[in-house]
C-alpha positions as a Markdown table, in Angstrom:
| # | Residue | x | y | z |
|---|---|---|---|---|
| 1 | Phe | 141.9 | 229.9 | 177.1 |
| 2 | Leu | 142.0 | 233.5 | 179.2 |
| 3 | Asp | 144.0 | 231.7 | 181.9 |
| 4 | Arg | 146.9 | 230.9 | 179.8 |
| 5 | Pro | 147.2 | 234.0 | 177.3 |
| 6 | Gly | 151.1 | 233.9 | 177.2 |
| 7 | Leu | 150.2 | 230.6 | 174.8 |
| 8 | Trp | 147.9 | 232.1 | 172.4 |
| 9 | Gln | 149.9 | 235.7 | 172.3 |
| 10 | Ser | 152.8 | 233.4 | 171.6 |
| 11 | Glu | 151.0 | 231.5 | 168.8 |
| 12 | Phe | 149.9 | 234.8 | 167.4 |
| 13 | Gly | 153.4 | 236.0 | 167.5 |
| 14 | Arg | 154.4 | 232.8 | 165.3 |
| 15 | Leu | 151.8 | 233.1 | 162.8 |
| 16 | Leu | 151.5 | 237.1 | 162.0 |
| 17 | Pro | 155.3 | 238.3 | 160.6 |
| 18 | Ala | 155.1 | 238.2 | 156.8 |
| 19 | Val | 155.4 | 235.2 | 155.0 |
| 20 | Ala | 158.4 | 234.4 | 153.6 |
| 21 | Gly | 160.3 | 232.2 | 151.1 |
| 22 | Leu | 157.4 | 230.9 | 148.8 |
| 23 | Gly | 157.7 | 229.4 | 145.8 |
| 24 | Ser | 156.8 | 231.3 | 142.4 |
| 25 | Ser | 154.3 | 228.6 | 141.5 |
| 26 | Ser | 152.6 | 229.2 | 144.8 |
| 27 | Asp | 152.8 | 232.9 | 144.7 |
| 28 | Ala | 151.4 | 233.1 | 141.0 |
| 29 | Lys | 148.2 | 230.9 | 142.2 |
| 30 | Gln | 147.5 | 233.2 | 145.3 |
| 31 | Ala | 148.1 | 236.4 | 143.0 |
| 32 | Thr | 146.1 | 235.4 | 140.2 |
| 33 | Ala | 143.2 | 233.7 | 142.0 |
| 34 | Glu | 140.7 | 236.7 | 142.0 |
| 35 | Asn | 142.1 | 238.5 | 138.9 |
| 36 | Pro | 144.4 | 237.1 | 136.4 |
| 37 | Ser | 146.1 | 239.9 | 135.2 |
| 38 | Glu | 147.3 | 240.3 | 138.7 |
| 39 | Arg | 151.0 | 240.0 | 139.4 |
| 40 | Leu | 152.9 | 239.4 | 142.4 |
| 41 | Glu | 155.9 | 241.7 | 142.7 |
| 42 | Pro | 159.5 | 240.2 | 143.1 |
| 43 | Ser | 160.2 | 242.2 | 145.9 |
| 44 | Leu | 157.1 | 241.4 | 148.1 |
| 45 | Ser | 156.9 | 238.2 | 150.2 |
| 46 | Gly | 153.4 | 237.5 | 149.7 |
| 47 | Pro | 150.3 | 238.3 | 147.2 |
| 48 | Ser | 149.8 | 241.7 | 146.1 |
| 49 | Arg | 147.6 | 244.2 | 144.3 |
| 50 | Ile | 147.9 | 247.4 | 142.3 |
| 51 | Val | 145.2 | 249.6 | 143.2 |
| 52 | Val | 145.9 | 252.4 | 140.8 |
| 53 | Arg | 147.6 | 251.9 | 137.5 |
| 54 | Glu | 148.1 | 255.5 | 136.6 |
| 55 | Ile | 147.1 | 258.9 | 138.1 |
| 56 | Gly | 145.4 | 261.1 | 135.7 |
| 57 | Glu | 147.2 | 264.2 | 134.3 |
| 58 | Ala | 150.8 | 263.4 | 136.0 |
| 59 | Asp | 152.1 | 266.1 | 133.6 |
| 60 | Ser | 150.5 | 269.1 | 135.1 |
| 61 | Asp | 151.5 | 271.1 | 138.1 |
| 62 | Val | 148.5 | 269.8 | 140.1 |
| 63 | Gly | 149.0 | 266.2 | 138.9 |
| 64 | Ala | 152.2 | 266.0 | 140.0 |
| 65 | Asp | 151.5 | 267.0 | 143.6 |
| 66 | Phe | 149.4 | 263.8 | 143.3 |
| 67 | Val | 151.9 | 261.9 | 142.1 |
| 68 | Gln | 154.0 | 263.1 | 144.9 |
| 69 | Thr | 151.5 | 262.1 | 147.6 |
| 70 | Tyr | 150.0 | 259.3 | 146.2 |
| 71 | Gly | 152.3 | 257.3 | 143.9 |
| 72 | Cys | 152.4 | 254.6 | 146.1 |
| 73 | Leu | 149.0 | 253.7 | 145.2 |
| 74 | Thr | 150.3 | 252.9 | 141.8 |
| 75 | Ser | 152.8 | 250.6 | 142.9 |
| 76 | Pro | 152.0 | 246.6 | 144.3 |
| 77 | Leu | 150.6 | 246.9 | 147.7 |
| 78 | Pro | 150.4 | 243.5 | 149.9 |
| 79 | Leu | 147.4 | 241.7 | 150.7 |
| 80 | Arg | 147.6 | 240.9 | 154.5 |
| 81 | Gly | 146.3 | 238.2 | 156.6 |
| 82 | Ala | 147.2 | 235.2 | 154.3 |
| 83 | Asn | 149.2 | 233.7 | 157.4 |
| 84 | Val | 146.3 | 234.4 | 159.9 |
| 85 | Ser | 145.0 | 231.3 | 161.3 |
| 86 | Pro | 141.3 | 231.2 | 160.9 |
| 87 | Asp | 141.2 | 229.1 | 163.8 |
| 88 | Val | 143.4 | 230.9 | 166.1 |
| 89 | Leu | 141.2 | 234.2 | 165.1 |
| 90 | Ala | 138.3 | 232.5 | 166.1 |
| 91 | Ala | 139.4 | 231.4 | 169.4 |
| 92 | Val | 140.5 | 234.9 | 170.3 |
| 93 | Leu | 137.6 | 236.5 | 169.0 |
| 94 | Ser | 135.0 | 234.4 | 170.8 |
| 95 | Ala | 136.7 | 234.9 | 174.0 |
| 96 | Glu | 136.9 | 238.2 | 174.0 |
| 97 | Phe | 133.8 | 239.0 | 172.3 |
| 98 | Pro | 131.4 | 235.9 | 173.7 |
| 99 | His | 128.1 | 238.0 | 172.8 |
| 100 | Met | 128.9 | 237.6 | 168.9 |
| 101 | Ala | 129.3 | 234.6 | 168.2 |
| 102 | Ala | 127.2 | 234.9 | 164.8 |
| 103 | Ala | 129.6 | 237.6 | 163.8 |
| 104 | Val | 132.6 | 235.6 | 164.8 |
| 105 | Asp | 131.3 | 232.6 | 162.4 |
| 106 | Arg | 130.9 | 235.0 | 159.6 |
| 107 | Ile | 134.1 | 236.3 | 159.8 |
| 108 | Val | 135.6 | 233.2 | 160.5 |
| 109 | Gly | 133.5 | 231.4 | 157.7 |
| 110 | Asp | 135.0 | 233.7 | 154.8 |
| 111 | Met | 138.2 | 233.3 | 155.8 |
| 112 | Gln | 138.1 | 229.3 | 155.5 |
| 113 | Leu | 135.9 | 229.6 | 152.7 |
| 114 | Arg | 139.2 | 231.5 | 151.3 |
| 115 | His | 141.6 | 229.4 | 152.3 |
| 116 | Arg | 140.2 | 226.2 | 150.9 |
| 117 | Cys | 139.9 | 228.4 | 147.1 |
| 118 | Gly | 143.7 | 229.4 | 147.5 |
| 119 | Val | 142.9 | 232.5 | 148.4 |
| 120 | Pro | 144.1 | 233.4 | 151.8 |
| 121 | Trp | 144.5 | 236.8 | 152.7 |
| 122 | Ile | 142.2 | 238.7 | 154.4 |
| 123 | Arg | 138.6 | 240.0 | 152.8 |
| 124 | Ile | 135.3 | 239.9 | 154.8 |
| 125 | Arg | 131.6 | 239.8 | 152.8 |
| 126 | Pro | 130.0 | 243.3 | 153.5 |
| 127 | Phe | 127.7 | 242.8 | 156.6 |
| 128 | Leu | 126.1 | 244.8 | 159.0 |
| 129 | Leu | 126.0 | 244.6 | 162.8 |
| 130 | Val | 122.4 | 245.6 | 164.2 |
| 131 | Gly | 122.4 | 246.2 | 167.8 |
| 132 | Pro | 121.5 | 248.6 | 170.5 |
| 133 | Pro | 124.4 | 251.3 | 171.5 |
| 134 | Gly | 127.5 | 250.0 | 173.9 |
| 135 | Cys | 127.4 | 246.6 | 172.6 |
| 136 | Gly | 131.2 | 246.2 | 171.1 |
| 137 | Lys | 130.1 | 246.6 | 167.3 |
| 138 | Thr | 132.9 | 249.0 | 166.6 |
| 139 | Arg | 135.4 | 247.4 | 169.2 |
| 140 | Leu | 134.9 | 244.0 | 167.5 |
| 141 | Ala | 136.0 | 245.3 | 164.0 |
| 142 | Lys | 138.7 | 247.4 | 165.2 |
| 143 | Arg | 139.9 | 244.7 | 167.0 |
| 144 | Leu | 140.1 | 242.2 | 163.9 |
| 145 | Ala | 141.9 | 244.9 | 162.0 |
| 146 | Thr | 144.5 | 244.7 | 164.6 |
| 147 | Leu | 144.8 | 241.0 | 165.0 |
| 148 | Thr | 144.9 | 240.5 | 161.3 |
| 149 | Gly | 147.5 | 243.2 | 160.5 |
| 150 | Ile | 145.1 | 244.8 | 157.6 |
| 151 | Gly | 145.0 | 248.8 | 157.7 |
| 152 | Tyr | 141.3 | 249.8 | 159.8 |
| 153 | Gly | 139.6 | 253.4 | 158.9 |
| 154 | Glu | 136.2 | 254.6 | 160.0 |
| 155 | Val | 133.7 | 257.1 | 159.3 |
| 156 | Asn | 130.5 | 258.1 | 161.5 |
| 157 | Ala | 127.7 | 258.3 | 159.4 |
| 158 | Ala | 125.3 | 259.7 | 161.4 |
| 159 | Gly | 124.4 | 263.9 | 160.7 |
| 160 | Ile | 126.7 | 263.4 | 157.4 |
| 161 | Ser | 124.7 | 265.5 | 154.7 |
| 162 | Asp | 127.3 | 265.0 | 151.9 |
| 163 | Asn | 129.5 | 261.9 | 150.9 |
| 164 | Arg | 133.0 | 264.0 | 150.6 |
| 165 | Val | 134.2 | 262.1 | 153.9 |
| 166 | Leu | 133.4 | 258.3 | 152.1 |
| 167 | His | 133.9 | 259.3 | 148.2 |
| 168 | Gly | 136.6 | 262.3 | 148.4 |
| 169 | Thr | 136.6 | 265.4 | 146.7 |
| 170 | Ala | 137.1 | 266.1 | 143.1 |
| 171 | Arg | 140.5 | 267.6 | 141.6 |
| 172 | Gly | 140.1 | 271.2 | 141.4 |
| 173 | Trp | 138.6 | 271.7 | 144.9 |
| 174 | Arg | 140.7 | 273.2 | 147.5 |
| 175 | Gly | 142.1 | 270.2 | 149.7 |
| 176 | Ala | 140.9 | 267.7 | 147.5 |
| 177 | Gln | 142.0 | 264.1 | 148.4 |
| 178 | Pro | 140.7 | 260.6 | 146.9 |
| 179 | Cys | 138.1 | 258.4 | 148.3 |
| 180 | Leu | 138.5 | 257.1 | 151.9 |
| 181 | Pro | 139.6 | 253.6 | 151.1 |
| 182 | Leu | 142.3 | 254.8 | 149.0 |
| 183 | Leu | 143.7 | 257.1 | 151.9 |
| 184 | Val | 143.3 | 254.0 | 154.2 |
| 185 | Met | 145.6 | 252.0 | 151.8 |
| 186 | Arg | 148.2 | 255.0 | 151.3 |
| 187 | Gln | 148.5 | 255.5 | 155.4 |
| 188 | Ser | 148.7 | 251.2 | 156.3 |
| 189 | Gly | 150.4 | 250.1 | 153.2 |
| 190 | Cys | 148.2 | 247.3 | 152.3 |
| 191 | Ala | 145.5 | 246.7 | 149.3 |
| 192 | Asn | 142.8 | 245.2 | 151.7 |
| 193 | Pro | 142.1 | 247.6 | 154.6 |
| 194 | Leu | 138.8 | 247.1 | 156.9 |
| 195 | Ile | 136.3 | 249.9 | 156.4 |
| 196 | Val | 133.6 | 250.5 | 159.1 |
| 197 | Val | 130.9 | 252.8 | 158.7 |
| 198 | Asp | 129.1 | 253.8 | 162.0 |
| 199 | Glu | 125.6 | 254.3 | 162.7 |
| 200 | Leu | 124.4 | 253.3 | 158.9 |
| 201 | Glu | 120.9 | 254.0 | 159.4 |
| 202 | Lys | 121.4 | 257.8 | 160.5 |
| 203 | Ala | 123.4 | 258.8 | 157.2 |
| 204 | Gly | 122.4 | 261.9 | 155.5 |
| 205 | Gly | 122.5 | 263.4 | 151.9 |
| 206 | Ser | 121.6 | 265.9 | 149.6 |
| 207 | Ala | 121.2 | 265.9 | 145.7 |
| 208 | Arg | 124.0 | 268.8 | 145.8 |
| 209 | Gly | 126.1 | 267.3 | 148.1 |
| 210 | Gly | 125.6 | 263.6 | 147.4 |
| 211 | Asp | 124.4 | 260.8 | 149.7 |
| 212 | Ile | 127.1 | 258.7 | 151.3 |
| 213 | Arg | 124.4 | 255.5 | 150.7 |
| 214 | Gln | 124.4 | 255.9 | 146.9 |
| 215 | Thr | 128.3 | 256.1 | 147.3 |
| 216 | Leu | 128.4 | 253.0 | 149.2 |
| 217 | Leu | 126.2 | 251.1 | 146.6 |
| 218 | Ala | 128.7 | 251.4 | 143.8 |
| 219 | Met | 131.8 | 250.7 | 146.7 |
| 220 | Leu | 130.2 | 247.5 | 147.6 |
| 221 | Glu | 129.2 | 245.8 | 144.0 |
| 222 | Pro | 132.0 | 243.7 | 143.1 |
| 223 | Thr | 131.7 | 244.8 | 139.5 |
| 224 | Thr | 132.0 | 248.9 | 140.1 |
| 225 | Ser | 134.1 | 248.3 | 143.2 |
| 226 | Arg | 137.3 | 246.7 | 140.9 |
| 227 | Ser | 137.2 | 250.2 | 139.1 |
| 228 | Phe | 136.1 | 252.7 | 141.0 |
| 229 | Phe | 136.5 | 256.1 | 139.7 |
| 230 | Asp | 138.4 | 258.5 | 141.8 |
| 231 | Glu | 137.6 | 262.1 | 140.9 |
| 232 | Ala | 140.8 | 263.4 | 143.2 |
| 233 | Leu | 143.2 | 261.1 | 141.2 |
| 234 | Leu | 141.3 | 261.3 | 137.7 |
| 235 | Ala | 141.9 | 257.3 | 137.7 |
| 236 | Ser | 140.1 | 254.1 | 138.3 |
| 237 | Ala | 140.7 | 252.4 | 141.5 |
| 238 | Asp | 140.2 | 249.0 | 142.6 |
| 239 | Leu | 138.6 | 248.7 | 145.9 |
| 240 | Ser | 137.4 | 245.1 | 145.8 |
| 241 | Gln | 139.5 | 243.7 | 148.2 |
| 242 | Val | 138.2 | 246.2 | 151.0 |
| 243 | Ser | 136.4 | 244.5 | 153.9 |
| 244 | Trp | 133.3 | 246.4 | 155.1 |
| 245 | Val | 131.6 | 246.5 | 158.4 |
| 246 | Met | 128.6 | 248.7 | 158.8 |
| 247 | Thr | 126.9 | 249.2 | 162.2 |
| 248 | Gly | 123.4 | 250.3 | 163.1 |
| 249 | Asn | 121.0 | 250.4 | 166.0 |
| 250 | Ser | 118.1 | 249.3 | 163.5 |
| 251 | Leu | 117.4 | 248.6 | 160.0 |
| 252 | Gln | 115.1 | 251.4 | 159.4 |
| 253 | Gly | 116.0 | 254.4 | 157.2 |
| 254 | Ile | 118.5 | 251.7 | 155.0 |
| 255 | Ser | 117.1 | 251.3 | 151.6 |
| 256 | Ala | 116.7 | 247.9 | 149.9 |
| 257 | Pro | 119.3 | 247.8 | 147.6 |
| 258 | Leu | 122.0 | 248.7 | 150.3 |
| 259 | Leu | 120.5 | 246.1 | 152.1 |
| 260 | Ser | 120.6 | 243.5 | 149.4 |
| 261 | Arg | 124.6 | 244.1 | 149.6 |
| 262 | Leu | 125.0 | 243.3 | 153.1 |
| 263 | Gly | 125.0 | 240.2 | 155.7 |
| 264 | Ile | 122.6 | 241.3 | 158.5 |
| 265 | Val | 124.0 | 240.2 | 162.1 |
| 266 | His | 122.1 | 241.0 | 165.4 |
| 267 | Val | 124.0 | 241.6 | 168.4 |
| 268 | Gln | 122.7 | 242.0 | 172.1 |
| 269 | Leu | 124.1 | 243.4 | 174.7 |
| 270 | Pro | 126.7 | 240.9 | 176.7 |
| 271 | Gly | 125.5 | 239.8 | 179.9 |
| 272 | Pro | 126.9 | 239.4 | 183.2 |
| 273 | Glu | 128.8 | 236.1 | 182.8 |
| 274 | Thr | 130.8 | 237.8 | 179.8 |
| 275 | Leu | 132.0 | 240.4 | 182.5 |
| 276 | Glu | 135.3 | 239.2 | 183.6 |
| 277 | Arg | 136.7 | 238.4 | 179.7 |
| 278 | Leu | 135.0 | 241.8 | 178.5 |
| 279 | Ile | 137.5 | 243.6 | 181.6 |
| 280 | Ala | 140.2 | 241.9 | 180.6 |
| 281 | Gly | 139.8 | 243.4 | 176.6 |
| 282 | Ile | 138.7 | 246.5 | 178.1 |
| 283 | Leu | 142.0 | 246.8 | 180.1 |
| 284 | Arg | 144.3 | 245.7 | 177.2 |
| 285 | Asp | 143.0 | 248.1 | 175.0 |
| 286 | Val | 143.6 | 250.8 | 177.9 |
| 287 | Ala | 146.9 | 249.8 | 177.9 |
| 288 | Asp | 147.3 | 249.7 | 174.4 |
| 289 | Glu | 146.3 | 253.3 | 174.4 |
| 290 | Leu | 148.7 | 253.7 | 177.2 |
| 291 | Ala | 151.6 | 252.0 | 175.5 |
| 292 | Val | 151.8 | 250.1 | 178.5 |
| 293 | Ser | 151.9 | 246.3 | 179.6 |
| 294 | Pro | 148.1 | 245.3 | 181.2 |
| 295 | Asp | 150.4 | 244.5 | 184.3 |
| 296 | Asp | 151.5 | 248.0 | 184.6 |
| 297 | Leu | 147.8 | 249.3 | 185.2 |
| 298 | Pro | 146.4 | 249.9 | 188.9 |
| 299 | Pro | 144.7 | 246.2 | 190.0 |
| 300 | Ile | 141.1 | 246.3 | 190.0 |
| 301 | His | 139.6 | 245.2 | 193.9 |
| 302 | Pro | 137.5 | 242.4 | 194.0 |
| 303 | Asp | 135.2 | 244.6 | 195.4 |
| 304 | Ala | 134.9 | 246.5 | 192.6 |
| 305 | Val | 134.1 | 243.4 | 190.4 |
| 306 | Lys | 131.7 | 242.6 | 192.6 |
| 307 | Ala | 130.1 | 245.9 | 192.5 |
| 308 | Leu | 130.5 | 246.2 | 188.6 |
| 309 | Arg | 128.8 | 242.7 | 188.3 |
| 310 | Asp | 125.5 | 244.4 | 190.2 |
| 311 | Arg | 125.6 | 247.2 | 188.5 |
| 312 | Phe | 125.4 | 245.4 | 184.9 |
| 313 | Arg | 123.5 | 242.3 | 186.0 |
| 314 | Thr | 120.7 | 242.9 | 183.1 |
| 315 | Gly | 123.0 | 243.5 | 180.7 |
| 316 | Ile | 126.7 | 245.4 | 179.9 |
| 317 | Asp | 127.0 | 248.4 | 178.2 |
| 318 | Val | 130.6 | 248.0 | 177.2 |
| 319 | Arg | 131.1 | 251.7 | 176.8 |
| 320 | Lys | 130.0 | 252.4 | 180.3 |
| 321 | Leu | 131.5 | 249.6 | 181.5 |
| 322 | Arg | 135.0 | 251.0 | 180.4 |
| 323 | Arg | 134.2 | 254.5 | 181.9 |
| 324 | Ala | 133.6 | 252.9 | 185.0 |
| 325 | Ile | 136.7 | 250.8 | 184.6 |
| 326 | Glu | 138.7 | 254.2 | 184.1 |
| 327 | Ser | 137.2 | 255.5 | 186.9 |
| 328 | Ile | 138.1 | 252.1 | 189.3 |
| 329 | Met | 141.9 | 252.6 | 188.1 |
| 330 | Ser | 141.7 | 256.1 | 188.7 |
| 331 | Ile | 140.4 | 256.2 | 192.6 |
| 332 | Ser | 142.6 | 254.5 | 195.6 |
| 333 | Gly | 140.4 | 253.4 | 198.4 |
| 334 | Ala | 136.7 | 254.1 | 197.1 |
| 335 | Pro | 135.9 | 250.4 | 195.0 |
| 336 | Arg | 132.3 | 251.1 | 194.9 |
| 337 | Ala | 132.0 | 254.9 | 194.5 |
| 338 | Phe | 132.7 | 254.7 | 190.8 |
| 339 | Val | 129.2 | 252.7 | 189.8 |
| 340 | Gln | 126.9 | 254.8 | 192.0 |
């Protein structure tokens, strides 16, 4: 599979463009499969959802400002990913994350079930990736969002003493803004983004400032997520199509009610047999950040790859591997110096 990147890149190029020309009966089935009151906007070519019906107190000066800034949330937003093949996605993720087979199986399994029920857009049941630092947990979530074309948001729960970054701030406070899922929806223009909460077990909170874990309870519960009251917009918002991925190094400090809402997937550091595939993925990430082709990056000498294999023979920390690769490409004529 990795020897023929052009093949799967071409396949994704064919699959990812927006669906066009669907018949009205097909549109109606997709748009009403989970919510009978949902309707497809005629100008959109696929299923959509209105996440906020009306922004509260729109006739006030402050309300008018919120309408101007966040009024797009009151229009139908597309539910993306309906045209992504679960089998193709499974092949790509399995190739790039060979040590995360259980996580890939959960993601693809959710997609396949929804496809069989006539609800093909992307939504993954909330799950928690538990594993050591540097095993690629967050990178998997980012790659999933990129491949499926959905929005992406991230919050690091470590050291957070209140819930404002996730819950938003109430109208009346200076710099008030909606909850994070709505911000990501506005930025990405889709109603089914993916939100990552990193280092969940390290989250803090207080009686005065709120607790991010309590906010998650409401956002993850199917009933309350359909009508989550946003204190900045003064309106109920539909967060039911958001995909949630949590990461953590352990389960300690995570309450039983929160764990009951999450599927638990354990991840280990990748082994040395995955080195070449991890290097290929990291090179692609670096190239994307530099807005160049992977072919434009400085080549990695075979001796450097051998040195990396020796360095990570007991397990690969993906963060350290990336730093080493970046050092390789910045050093000329010293393929071993960077890993000593």
